[in-house]
PDB file of C-alpha atoms in Angstrom:
ATOM      1  CA  UNK A   1       0.000   0.000   0.000  1.00  0.00           C
ATOM      2  CA  UNK A   2       1.492   3.325  -1.062  1.00  0.00           C
ATOM      3  CA  UNK A   3       0.910   6.620   0.723  1.00  0.00           C
ATOM      4  CA  UNK A   4       0.311   9.692  -1.410  1.00  0.00           C
ATOM      5  CA  UNK A   5       1.418  13.121  -0.180  1.00  0.00           C
ATOM      6  CA  UNK A   6      -1.210  15.330   1.443  1.00  0.00           C
ATOM      7  CA  UNK A   7       0.110  18.466  -0.254  1.00  0.00           C
ATOM      8  CA  UNK A   8       1.724  19.082  -3.626  1.00  0.00           C
ATOM      9  CA  UNK A   9       3.514  22.164  -4.928  1.00  0.00           C
ATOM     10  CA  UNK A  10       2.909  23.142  -8.539  1.00  0.00           C
ATOM     11  CA  UNK A  11       5.641  25.145 -10.271  1.00  0.00           C
ATOM     12  CA  UNK A  12       3.996  26.998 -13.156  1.00  0.00           C
ATOM     13  CA  UNK A  13       6.308  27.184 -16.188  1.00  0.00           C
ATOM     14  CA  UNK A  14       3.889  28.596 -18.753  1.00  0.00           C
ATOM     15  CA  UNK A  15       5.184  32.182 -18.912  1.00  0.00           C
ATOM     16  CA  UNK A  16       8.694  30.976 -19.817  1.00  0.00           C
ATOM     17  CA  UNK A  17       8.705  27.378 -21.022  1.00  0.00           C
ATOM     18  CA  UNK A  18       5.210  27.734 -22.404  1.00  0.00           C
ATOM     19  CA  UNK A  19       5.780  30.902 -24.406  1.00  0.00           C
ATOM     20  CA  UNK A  20       9.463  30.918 -25.329  1.00  0.00           C
ATOM     21  CA  UNK A  21       9.028  29.060 -28.624  1.00  0.00           C
ATOM     22  CA  UNK A  22       5.917  30.883 -29.790  1.00  0.00           C
ATOM     23  CA  UNK A  23       6.525  32.126 -33.329  1.00  0.00           C
ATOM     24  CA  UNK A  24       4.051  34.944 -32.816  1.00  0.00           C
ATOM     25  CA  UNK A  25       5.484  37.516 -30.400  1.00  0.00           C
ATOM     26  CA  UNK A  26       3.413  37.859 -27.261  1.00  0.00           C
ATOM     27  CA  UNK A  27       3.440  41.446 -26.051  1.00  0.00           C
ATOM     28  CA  UNK A  28       4.803  42.204 -22.587  1.00  0.00           C
ATOM     29  CA  UNK A  29       1.408  43.460 -21.415  1.00  0.00           C
ATOM     30  CA  UNK A  30      -0.240  40.151 -22.300  1.00  0.00           C
ATOM     31  CA  UNK A  31       2.505  38.187 -20.559  1.00  0.00           C
ATOM     32  CA  UNK A  32       2.127  40.261 -17.401  1.00  0.00           C
ATOM     33  CA  UNK A  33      -1.659  39.815 -17.418  1.00  0.00           C
ATOM     34  CA  UNK A  34      -1.166  36.062 -17.828  1.00  0.00           C
ATOM     35  CA  UNK A  35       1.320  35.918 -14.945  1.00  0.00           C
ATOM     36  CA  UNK A  36      -0.888  37.932 -12.621  1.00  0.00           C
ATOM     37  CA  UNK A  37      -3.940  35.813 -13.470  1.00  0.00           C
ATOM     38  CA  UNK A  38      -1.936  32.692 -12.619  1.00  0.00           C
ATOM     39  CA  UNK A  39      -0.896  34.246  -9.326  1.00  0.00           C
ATOM     40  CA  UNK A  40      -4.553  35.044  -8.677  1.00  0.00           C
ATOM     41  CA  UNK A  41      -5.379  31.357  -9.210  1.00  0.00           C
ATOM     42  CA  UNK A  42      -3.113  30.415  -6.304  1.00  0.00           C
ATOM     43  CA  UNK A  43       0.234  29.794  -8.033  1.00  0.00           C
ATOM     44  CA  UNK A  44       3.038  30.528  -5.560  1.00  0.00           C
ATOM     45  CA  UNK A  45       6.025  29.206  -7.558  1.00  0.00           C
ATOM     46  CA  UNK A  46       6.507  30.252 -11.166  1.00  0.00           C
ATOM     47  CA  UNK A  47       9.105  30.344 -13.912  1.00  0.00           C
ATOM     48  CA  UNK A  48       8.645  33.864 -15.244  1.00  0.00           C
ATOM     49  CA  UNK A  49      11.102  34.363 -18.099  1.00  0.00           C
ATOM     50  CA  UNK A  50      14.615  33.708 -19.370  1.00  0.00           C
ATOM     51  CA  UNK A  51      17.662  35.927 -19.642  1.00  0.00           C
ATOM     52  CA  UNK A  52      18.881  34.705 -23.007  1.00  0.00           C
ATOM     53  CA  UNK A  53      20.024  36.381 -26.198  1.00  0.00           C
ATOM     54  CA  UNK A  54      17.004  37.920 -27.985  1.00  0.00           C
ATOM     55  CA  UNK A  55      18.700  36.923 -31.225  1.00  0.00           C
ATOM     56  CA  UNK A  56      18.084  33.261 -30.392  1.00  0.00           C
ATOM     57  CA  UNK A  57      14.894  33.571 -28.328  1.00  0.00           C
ATOM     58  CA  UNK A  58      13.083  36.779 -29.367  1.00  0.00           C
ATOM     59  CA  UNK A  59      10.092  35.909 -27.188  1.00  0.00           C
ATOM     60  CA  UNK A  60      12.182  36.499 -24.047  1.00  0.00           C
ATOM     61  CA  UNK A  61      13.587  39.882 -25.117  1.00  0.00           C
ATOM     62  CA  UNK A  62      11.438  41.628 -22.489  1.00  0.00           C
ATOM     63  CA  UNK A  63      12.808  39.634 -19.521  1.00  0.00           C
ATOM     64  CA  UNK A  64      13.929  42.705 -17.599  1.00  0.00           C
ATOM     65  CA  UNK A  65      10.500  44.330 -17.965  1.00  0.00           C
ATOM     66  CA  UNK A  66       8.736  41.139 -16.893  1.00  0.00           C
ATOM     67  CA  UNK A  67      10.783  40.970 -13.695  1.00  0.00           C
ATOM     68  CA  UNK A  68      10.374  44.661 -12.943  1.00  0.00           C
ATOM     69  CA  UNK A  69       6.588  44.597 -13.329  1.00  0.00           C
ATOM     70  CA  UNK A  70       5.603  41.263 -11.789  1.00  0.00           C
ATOM     71  CA  UNK A  71       4.252  41.372  -8.215  1.00  0.00           C
ATOM     72  CA  UNK A  72       6.465  39.412  -5.849  1.00  0.00           C
ATOM     73  CA  UNK A  73       4.493  36.299  -4.937  1.00  0.00           C
ATOM     74  CA  UNK A  74       6.314  33.303  -3.494  1.00  0.00           C
ATOM     75  CA  UNK A  75       9.225  31.809  -5.428  1.00  0.00           C
ATOM     76  CA  UNK A  76       9.863  33.276  -8.872  1.00  0.00           C
ATOM     77  CA  UNK A  77      12.436  31.660 -11.166  1.00  0.00           C
ATOM     78  CA  UNK A  78      14.197  32.844 -14.285  1.00  0.00           C
ATOM     79  CA  UNK A  79      16.128  30.586 -16.622  1.00  0.00           C
ATOM     80  CA  UNK A  80      19.793  31.552 -17.006  1.00  0.00           C
ATOM     81  CA  UNK A  81      21.430  29.346 -19.649  1.00  0.00           C
ATOM     82  CA  UNK A  82      24.928  30.804 -19.279  1.00  0.00           C
ATOM     83  CA  UNK A  83      27.127  33.179 -17.277  1.00  0.00           C
ATOM     84  CA  UNK A  84      25.834  36.213 -19.203  1.00  0.00           C
ATOM     85  CA  UNK A  85      22.263  35.257 -18.378  1.00  0.00           C
ATOM     86  CA  UNK A  86      23.195  34.973 -14.713  1.00  0.00           C
ATOM     87  CA  UNK A  87      24.801  38.411 -14.824  1.00  0.00           C
ATOM     88  CA  UNK A  88      21.638  39.954 -16.293  1.00  0.00           C
ATOM     89  CA  UNK A  89      19.425  38.158 -13.773  1.00  0.00           C
ATOM     90  CA  UNK A  90      21.480  39.457 -10.852  1.00  0.00           C
ATOM     91  CA  UNK A  91      21.337  42.980 -12.272  1.00  0.00           C
ATOM     92  CA  UNK A  92      17.542  42.615 -12.272  1.00  0.00           C
ATOM     93  CA  UNK A  93      17.680  41.586  -8.579  1.00  0.00           C
ATOM     94  CA  UNK A  94      16.404  38.073  -9.239  1.00  0.00           C
ATOM     95  CA  UNK A  95      16.587  35.825  -6.172  1.00  0.00           C
ATOM     96  CA  UNK A  96      15.989  32.406  -7.775  1.00  0.00           C
ATOM     97  CA  UNK A  97      17.524  31.101 -10.993  1.00  0.00           C
ATOM     98  CA  UNK A  98      17.330  27.908 -13.027  1.00  0.00           C
ATOM     99  CA  UNK A  99      20.182  26.360 -15.001  1.00  0.00           C
ATOM    100  CA  UNK A 100      19.918  23.329 -17.251  1.00  0.00           C
ATOM    101  CA  UNK A 101      21.994  20.448 -18.596  1.00  0.00           C
ATOM    102  CA  UNK A 102      20.936  17.338 -20.501  1.00  0.00           C
ATOM    103  CA  UNK A 103      22.048  13.871 -19.483  1.00  0.00           C
ATOM    104  CA  UNK A 104      22.511  13.177 -23.202  1.00  0.00           C
ATOM    105  CA  UNK A 105      25.685  14.499 -24.850  1.00  0.00           C
ATOM    106  CA  UNK A 106      23.936  14.682 -28.223  1.00  0.00           C
ATOM    107  CA  UNK A 107      21.107  16.778 -26.812  1.00  0.00           C
ATOM    108  CA  UNK A 108      23.542  19.179 -25.165  1.00  0.00           C
ATOM    109  CA  UNK A 109      25.537  19.616 -28.341  1.00  0.00           C
ATOM    110  CA  UNK A 110      22.406  20.348 -30.364  1.00  0.00           C
ATOM    111  CA  UNK A 111      21.118  22.704 -27.686  1.00  0.00           C
ATOM    112  CA  UNK A 112      24.181  24.629 -26.434  1.00  0.00           C
ATOM    113  CA  UNK A 113      27.026  23.235 -28.543  1.00  0.00           C
ATOM    114  CA  UNK A 114      28.735  21.601 -25.546  1.00  0.00           C
ATOM    115  CA  UNK A 115      28.970  18.082 -24.180  1.00  0.00           C
ATOM    116  CA  UNK A 116      27.447  17.276 -20.804  1.00  0.00           C
ATOM    117  CA  UNK A 117      30.858  17.376 -19.119  1.00  0.00           C
ATOM    118  CA  UNK A 118      31.738  20.679 -20.796  1.00  0.00           C
ATOM    119  CA  UNK A 119      28.410  22.142 -19.710  1.00  0.00           C
ATOM    120  CA  UNK A 120      28.948  21.064 -16.114  1.00  0.00           C
ATOM    121  CA  UNK A 121      32.497  22.407 -16.048  1.00  0.00           C
ATOM    122  CA  UNK A 122      31.214  25.786 -17.223  1.00  0.00           C
ATOM    123  CA  UNK A 123      28.366  25.805 -14.691  1.00  0.00           C
ATOM    124  CA  UNK A 124      30.370  24.845 -11.591  1.00  0.00           C
ATOM    125  CA  UNK A 125      31.919  28.295 -10.964  1.00  0.00           C
ATOM    126  CA  UNK A 126      28.660  30.022 -11.970  1.00  0.00           C
ATOM    127  CA  UNK A 127      26.691  28.040  -9.383  1.00  0.00           C
ATOM    128  CA  UNK A 128      29.391  28.663  -6.767  1.00  0.00           C
ATOM    129  CA  UNK A 129      29.082  32.407  -7.330  1.00  0.00           C
ATOM    130  CA  UNK A 130      25.306  32.265  -7.174  1.00  0.00           C
ATOM    131  CA  UNK A 131      25.325  30.371  -3.885  1.00  0.00           C
ATOM    132  CA  UNK A 132      27.866  32.790  -2.457  1.00  0.00           C
ATOM    133  CA  UNK A 133      25.441  35.589  -3.351  1.00  0.00           C
ATOM    134  CA  UNK A 134      22.612  33.798  -1.543  1.00  0.00           C
ATOM    135  CA  UNK A 135      20.660  32.938  -4.697  1.00  0.00           C
ATOM    136  CA  UNK A 136      18.355  29.900  -4.850  1.00  0.00           C
ATOM    137  CA  UNK A 137      19.576  27.621  -7.657  1.00  0.00           C
ATOM    138  CA  UNK A 138      17.362  25.132  -9.451  1.00  0.00           C
ATOM    139  CA  UNK A 139      19.068  22.655 -11.787  1.00  0.00           C
ATOM    140  CA  UNK A 140      16.929  21.328 -14.629  1.00  0.00           C
ATOM    141  CA  UNK A 141      17.948  17.856 -15.811  1.00  0.00           C
ATOM    142  CA  UNK A 142      16.916  17.450 -19.455  1.00  0.00           C
ATOM    143  CA  UNK A 143      16.554  14.073 -21.250  1.00  0.00           C
ATOM    144  CA  UNK A 144      16.452  12.237 -17.933  1.00  0.00           C
ATOM    145  CA  UNK A 145      14.513   9.322 -19.464  1.00  0.00           C
ATOM    146  CA  UNK A 146      14.922   9.432 -23.253  1.00  0.00           C
ATOM    147  CA  UNK A 147      16.828  11.470 -25.822  1.00  0.00           C
ATOM    148  CA  UNK A 148      15.595  12.170 -29.379  1.00  0.00           C
ATOM    149  CA  UNK A 149      19.089  11.372 -30.679  1.00  0.00           C
ATOM    150  CA  UNK A 150      20.363   8.634 -28.328  1.00  0.00           C
ATOM    151  CA  UNK A 151      17.180   6.838 -27.305  1.00  0.00           C
ATOM    152  CA  UNK A 152      16.715   5.458 -23.796  1.00  0.00           C
ATOM    153  CA  UNK A 153      18.932   6.999 -21.130  1.00  0.00           C
ATOM    154  CA  UNK A 154      20.516   4.761 -18.497  1.00  0.00           C
ATOM    155  CA  UNK A 155      18.994   5.783 -15.132  1.00  0.00           C
ATOM    156  CA  UNK A 156      22.470   5.525 -13.602  1.00  0.00           C
ATOM    157  CA  UNK A 157      23.604   8.330 -15.917  1.00  0.00           C
ATOM    158  CA  UNK A 158      20.724  10.505 -14.745  1.00  0.00           C
ATOM    159  CA  UNK A 159      21.589   9.751 -11.129  1.00  0.00           C
ATOM    160  CA  UNK A 160      25.255  10.575 -11.750  1.00  0.00           C
ATOM    161  CA  UNK A 161      24.380  13.991 -13.196  1.00  0.00           C
ATOM    162  CA  UNK A 162      22.006  14.697 -10.299  1.00  0.00           C
ATOM    163  CA  UNK A 163      24.706  13.739  -7.798  1.00  0.00           C
ATOM    164  CA  UNK A 164      27.160  16.063  -9.503  1.00  0.00           C
ATOM    165  CA  UNK A 165      24.718  18.941  -9.229  1.00  0.00           C
ATOM    166  CA  UNK A 166      24.262  18.096  -5.544  1.00  0.00           C
ATOM    167  CA  UNK A 167      28.018  18.458  -5.016  1.00  0.00           C
ATOM    168  CA  UNK A 168      27.785  21.896  -6.681  1.00  0.00           C
ATOM    169  CA  UNK A 169      25.354  22.918  -3.940  1.00  0.00           C
ATOM    170  CA  UNK A 170      22.166  23.452  -5.944  1.00  0.00           C
ATOM    171  CA  UNK A 171      18.943  23.811  -3.955  1.00  0.00           C
ATOM    172  CA  UNK A 172      16.606  21.868  -6.237  1.00  0.00           C
ATOM    173  CA  UNK A 173      16.607  19.367  -9.080  1.00  0.00           C
ATOM    174  CA  UNK A 174      13.885  19.431 -11.736  1.00  0.00           C
ATOM    175  CA  UNK A 175      14.102  16.102 -13.557  1.00  0.00           C
ATOM    176  CA  UNK A 176      12.512  16.151 -17.007  1.00  0.00           C
ATOM    177  CA  UNK A 177      10.994  13.705 -19.449  1.00  0.00           C
ATOM    178  CA  UNK A 178      11.942  16.127 -22.204  1.00  0.00           C
ATOM    179  CA  UNK A 179      10.384  14.301 -25.149  1.00  0.00           C
ATOM    180  CA  UNK A 180       7.483  12.688 -23.323  1.00  0.00           C
ATOM    181  CA  UNK A 181       8.473   9.042 -23.845  1.00  0.00           C
ATOM    182  CA  UNK A 182       8.620   7.799 -20.260  1.00  0.00           C
ATOM    183  CA  UNK A 183       6.048   5.336 -18.951  1.00  0.00           C
ATOM    184  CA  UNK A 184       4.715   5.124 -15.369  1.00  0.00           C
ATOM    185  CA  UNK A 185       6.989   2.214 -14.416  1.00  0.00           C
ATOM    186  CA  UNK A 186      10.035   4.168 -15.575  1.00  0.00           C
ATOM    187  CA  UNK A 187       8.788   7.244 -13.726  1.00  0.00           C
ATOM    188  CA  UNK A 188       8.309   5.308 -10.496  1.00  0.00           C
ATOM    189  CA  UNK A 189      11.658   3.540 -10.777  1.00  0.00           C
ATOM    190  CA  UNK A 190      13.739   6.627 -11.551  1.00  0.00           C
ATOM    191  CA  UNK A 191      12.177   8.845  -8.905  1.00  0.00           C
ATOM    192  CA  UNK A 192      12.280   6.096  -6.287  1.00  0.00           C
ATOM    193  CA  UNK A 193      16.013   5.725  -6.967  1.00  0.00           C
ATOM    194  CA  UNK A 194      16.623   9.475  -6.877  1.00  0.00           C
ATOM    195  CA  UNK A 195      14.702   9.845  -3.604  1.00  0.00           C
ATOM    196  CA  UNK A 196      16.654   6.957  -2.069  1.00  0.00           C
ATOM    197  CA  UNK A 197      20.063   8.153  -3.272  1.00  0.00           C
ATOM    198  CA  UNK A 198      19.522  11.895  -2.724  1.00  0.00           C
ATOM    199  CA  UNK A 199      17.185  12.023   0.286  1.00  0.00           C
ATOM    200  CA  UNK A 200      18.010  15.610   1.263  1.00  0.00           C
ATOM    201  CA  UNK A 201      17.553  17.121  -2.206  1.00  0.00           C
ATOM    202  CA  UNK A 202      14.433  19.088  -3.122  1.00  0.00           C
ATOM    203  CA  UNK A 203      13.148  17.074  -6.086  1.00  0.00           C
ATOM    204  CA  UNK A 204      10.690  18.108  -8.804  1.00  0.00           C
ATOM    205  CA  UNK A 205       9.306  16.131 -11.757  1.00  0.00           C
ATOM    206  CA  UNK A 206       8.778  17.730 -15.180  1.00  0.00           C
ATOM    207  CA  UNK A 207       6.736  15.758 -17.720  1.00  0.00           C
ATOM    208  CA  UNK A 208       5.855  16.486 -21.325  1.00  0.00           C
ATOM    209  CA  UNK A 209       2.608  15.096 -22.694  1.00  0.00           C
ATOM    210  CA  UNK A 210       3.736  13.978 -26.154  1.00  0.00           C
ATOM    211  CA  UNK A 211       2.106  10.548 -25.840  1.00  0.00           C
ATOM    212  CA  UNK A 212      -0.591  11.537 -23.341  1.00  0.00           C
ATOM    213  CA  UNK A 213       1.264   9.722 -20.551  1.00  0.00           C
ATOM    214  CA  UNK A 214       2.146  12.716 -18.378  1.00  0.00           C
ATOM    215  CA  UNK A 215      -0.750  12.381 -15.911  1.00  0.00           C
ATOM    216  CA  UNK A 216      -0.005   8.669 -15.454  1.00  0.00           C
ATOM    217  CA  UNK A 217       3.681   9.460 -14.983  1.00  0.00           C
ATOM    218  CA  UNK A 218       2.849  12.091 -12.381  1.00  0.00           C
ATOM    219  CA  UNK A 219       0.725   9.593 -10.457  1.00  0.00           C
ATOM    220  CA  UNK A 220       3.634   7.138 -10.522  1.00  0.00           C
ATOM    221  CA  UNK A 221       6.004   9.864  -9.297  1.00  0.00           C
ATOM    222  CA  UNK A 222       3.567  10.644  -6.473  1.00  0.00           C
ATOM    223  CA  UNK A 223       3.805   6.992  -5.453  1.00  0.00           C
ATOM    224  CA  UNK A 224       7.590   7.364  -5.434  1.00  0.00           C
ATOM    225  CA  UNK A 225       7.331  10.268  -2.991  1.00  0.00           C
ATOM    226  CA  UNK A 226       7.555  13.265  -5.322  1.00  0.00           C
ATOM    227  CA  UNK A 227       5.445  16.228  -4.210  1.00  0.00           C
ATOM    228  CA  UNK A 228       6.636  18.943  -6.603  1.00  0.00           C
ATOM    229  CA  UNK A 229       5.709  19.141 -10.294  1.00  0.00           C
ATOM    230  CA  UNK A 230       6.407  21.545 -13.135  1.00  0.00           C
ATOM    231  CA  UNK A 231       3.277  22.192 -15.196  1.00  0.00           C
ATOM    232  CA  UNK A 232       2.198  24.687 -17.846  1.00  0.00           C
ATOM    233  CA  UNK A 233      -1.221  26.326 -18.009  1.00  0.00           C
ATOM    234  CA  UNK A 234      -2.967  25.310 -21.212  1.00  0.00           C
ATOM    235  CA  UNK A 235      -0.316  22.661 -21.860  1.00  0.00           C
ATOM    236  CA  UNK A 236       1.744  25.348 -23.581  1.00  0.00           C
ATOM    237  CA  UNK A 237       5.370  24.800 -24.495  1.00  0.00           C
ATOM    238  CA  UNK A 238       7.767  22.289 -25.914  1.00  0.00           C
ATOM    239  CA  UNK A 239      11.423  21.982 -26.766  1.00  0.00           C
ATOM    240  CA  UNK A 240      12.862  23.179 -30.098  1.00  0.00           C
ATOM    241  CA  UNK A 241      15.814  20.822 -29.716  1.00  0.00           C
ATOM    242  CA  UNK A 242      13.675  17.731 -29.121  1.00  0.00           C
ATOM    243  CA  UNK A 243      12.052  16.698 -32.418  1.00  0.00           C
ATOM    244  CA  UNK A 244       8.530  15.365 -31.974  1.00  0.00           C
ATOM    245  CA  UNK A 245       8.053  16.669 -28.447  1.00  0.00           C
ATOM    246  CA  UNK A 246       4.823  18.512 -27.800  1.00  0.00           C
ATOM    247  CA  UNK A 247       3.715  20.669 -24.890  1.00  0.00           C
ATOM    248  CA  UNK A 248       4.126  20.361 -21.174  1.00  0.00           C
ATOM    249  CA  UNK A 249       1.503  18.685 -19.061  1.00  0.00           C
ATOM    250  CA  UNK A 250      -1.358  21.112 -18.415  1.00  0.00           C
ATOM    251  CA  UNK A 251      -1.587  22.755 -14.994  1.00  0.00           C
ATOM    252  CA  UNK A 252      -5.377  22.604 -14.984  1.00  0.00           C
ATOM    253  CA  UNK A 253      -5.425  18.853 -15.708  1.00  0.00           C
ATOM    254  CA  UNK A 254      -2.821  18.047 -13.052  1.00  0.00           C
ATOM    255  CA  UNK A 255      -4.530  20.158 -10.386  1.00  0.00           C
ATOM    256  CA  UNK A 256      -7.875  18.527 -11.196  1.00  0.00           C
ATOM    257  CA  UNK A 257      -6.374  15.061 -10.747  1.00  0.00           C
ATOM    258  CA  UNK A 258      -4.784  16.074  -7.448  1.00  0.00           C
ATOM    259  CA  UNK A 259      -8.072  17.592  -6.275  1.00  0.00           C
ATOM    260  CA  UNK A 260      -9.898  14.313  -6.951  1.00  0.00           C
ATOM    261  CA  UNK A 261      -7.247  12.476  -4.924  1.00  0.00           C
ATOM    262  CA  UNK A 262      -7.762  14.798  -1.963  1.00  0.00           C
ATOM    263  CA  UNK A 263      -4.299  16.316  -2.384  1.00  0.00           C
ATOM    264  CA  UNK A 264      -4.070  20.013  -1.569  1.00  0.00           C
ATOM    265  CA  UNK A 265      -2.398  22.443  -4.000  1.00  0.00           C
ATOM    266  CA  UNK A 266      -4.041  25.751  -3.075  1.00  0.00           C
ATOM    267  CA  UNK A 267      -4.820  26.297  -6.768  1.00  0.00           C
ATOM    268  CA  UNK A 268      -8.227  27.035  -8.305  1.00  0.00           C
ATOM    269  CA  UNK A 269      -8.695  25.077 -11.550  1.00  0.00           C
ATOM    270  CA  UNK A 270     -11.349  27.418 -12.917  1.00  0.00           C
ATOM    271  CA  UNK A 271      -9.108  30.451 -12.371  1.00  0.00           C
ATOM    272  CA  UNK A 272      -6.260  28.666 -14.159  1.00  0.00           C
ATOM    273  CA  UNK A 273      -8.597  28.151 -17.101  1.00  0.00           C
ATOM    274  CA  UNK A 274      -9.519  31.836 -16.981  1.00  0.00           C
ATOM    275  CA  UNK A 275      -5.800  32.681 -17.214  1.00  0.00           C
ATOM    276  CA  UNK A 276      -5.488  30.317 -20.177  1.00  0.00           C
ATOM    277  CA  UNK A 277      -8.457  32.017 -21.869  1.00  0.00           C
ATOM    278  CA  UNK A 278      -6.598  35.326 -21.551  1.00  0.00           C
ATOM    279  CA  UNK A 279      -3.443  34.073 -23.269  1.00  0.00           C
ATOM    280  CA  UNK A 280      -5.148  31.801 -25.830  1.00  0.00           C
ATOM    281  CA  UNK A 281      -5.711  34.511 -28.494  1.00  0.00           C
ATOM    282  CA  UNK A 282      -2.015  35.395 -28.386  1.00  0.00           C
ATOM    283  CA  UNK A 283      -0.537  31.937 -29.039  1.00  0.00           C
ATOM    284  CA  UNK A 284      -0.324  30.061 -32.301  1.00  0.00           C
ATOM    285  CA  UNK A 285      -1.745  26.688 -31.398  1.00  0.00           C
ATOM    286  CA  UNK A 286      -5.252  26.066 -30.061  1.00  0.00           C
ATOM    287  CA  UNK A 287      -5.637  25.150 -26.399  1.00  0.00           C
ATOM    288  CA  UNK A 288      -7.140  21.675 -26.130  1.00  0.00           C
ATOM    289  CA  UNK A 289      -6.695  20.346 -22.608  1.00  0.00           C
ATOM    290  CA  UNK A 290      -9.339  18.263 -20.852  1.00  0.00           C
ATOM    291  CA  UNK A 291     -10.250  20.798 -18.180  1.00  0.00           C
ATOM    292  CA  UNK A 292     -10.090  23.766 -20.556  1.00  0.00           C
ATOM    293  CA  UNK A 293     -12.584  22.062 -22.879  1.00  0.00           C
ATOM    294  CA  UNK A 294     -14.949  21.628 -19.936  1.00  0.00           C
ATOM    295  CA  UNK A 295     -14.395  25.262 -18.960  1.00  0.00           C
ATOM    296  CA  UNK A 296     -15.159  26.482 -22.489  1.00  0.00           C
ATOM    297  CA  UNK A 297     -18.329  24.354 -22.552  1.00  0.00           C
ATOM    298  CA  UNK A 298     -19.533  25.812 -19.256  1.00  0.00           C
ATOM    299  CA  UNK A 299     -19.138  22.484 -17.445  1.00  0.00           C
ATOM    300  CA  UNK A 300     -16.510  23.563 -14.939  1.00  0.00           C
TER     301      UNK A 300
END
């Protein structure tokens, strides 16, 4: 008999992960309205934006304005893919940053033109400086289950990368099924191992819904003791360096499942759907999540 957690923390990644690859530029005003609506729905941890070159990610060109104009509610992350991004984040007085590395060498080379080891070597002094400055550091582990170029990832390789980040002193690990190929057994096994081997590490699961397995994988991770999940309102997002991957698992669908299980999140599903309705006209692909369909049909 497994025991599910009584409370779960949802980390909303829609404003950054959800919007960063939108071909149609979303104006700063719309982004800020989206963020504030999500906060109004009860979101207390959120990935707001990314300090990255606007040449490569034009959607995030307004990062400084987003930070300056977002009400401070709970924990607010920004993605900082390199030392320059960290510098800009610190100038904007950001208190929590996220860095990322893929377990797969091929994925890293396609993404940032470095191997996994090269990426970690570059990040070690950056993380040291951040911790010295009192900044909360979240490490995002990409391709933790499967890679679009290398196939199935050995769980021991994922564990090794997580352990290395632990030695760097990061505060949290967000472990991602980047291309949405994991199954519930794999989810349970990997997160059980990570919880056993890294018992003092704050651990978060990040699932993509490419094959409509994300909800099942989240339930399996709950059984393994995970009580933190990255989700994206409206199921927005994806990865440009992971061919075939679709959006993140939808916040509204995950919260609904947790509600039915009697697990507290502090989040109002209907208000999440209202936030999605606000951003829907400004994104290129139609929103088609289970709970949003019910909301649109007046059944929520």
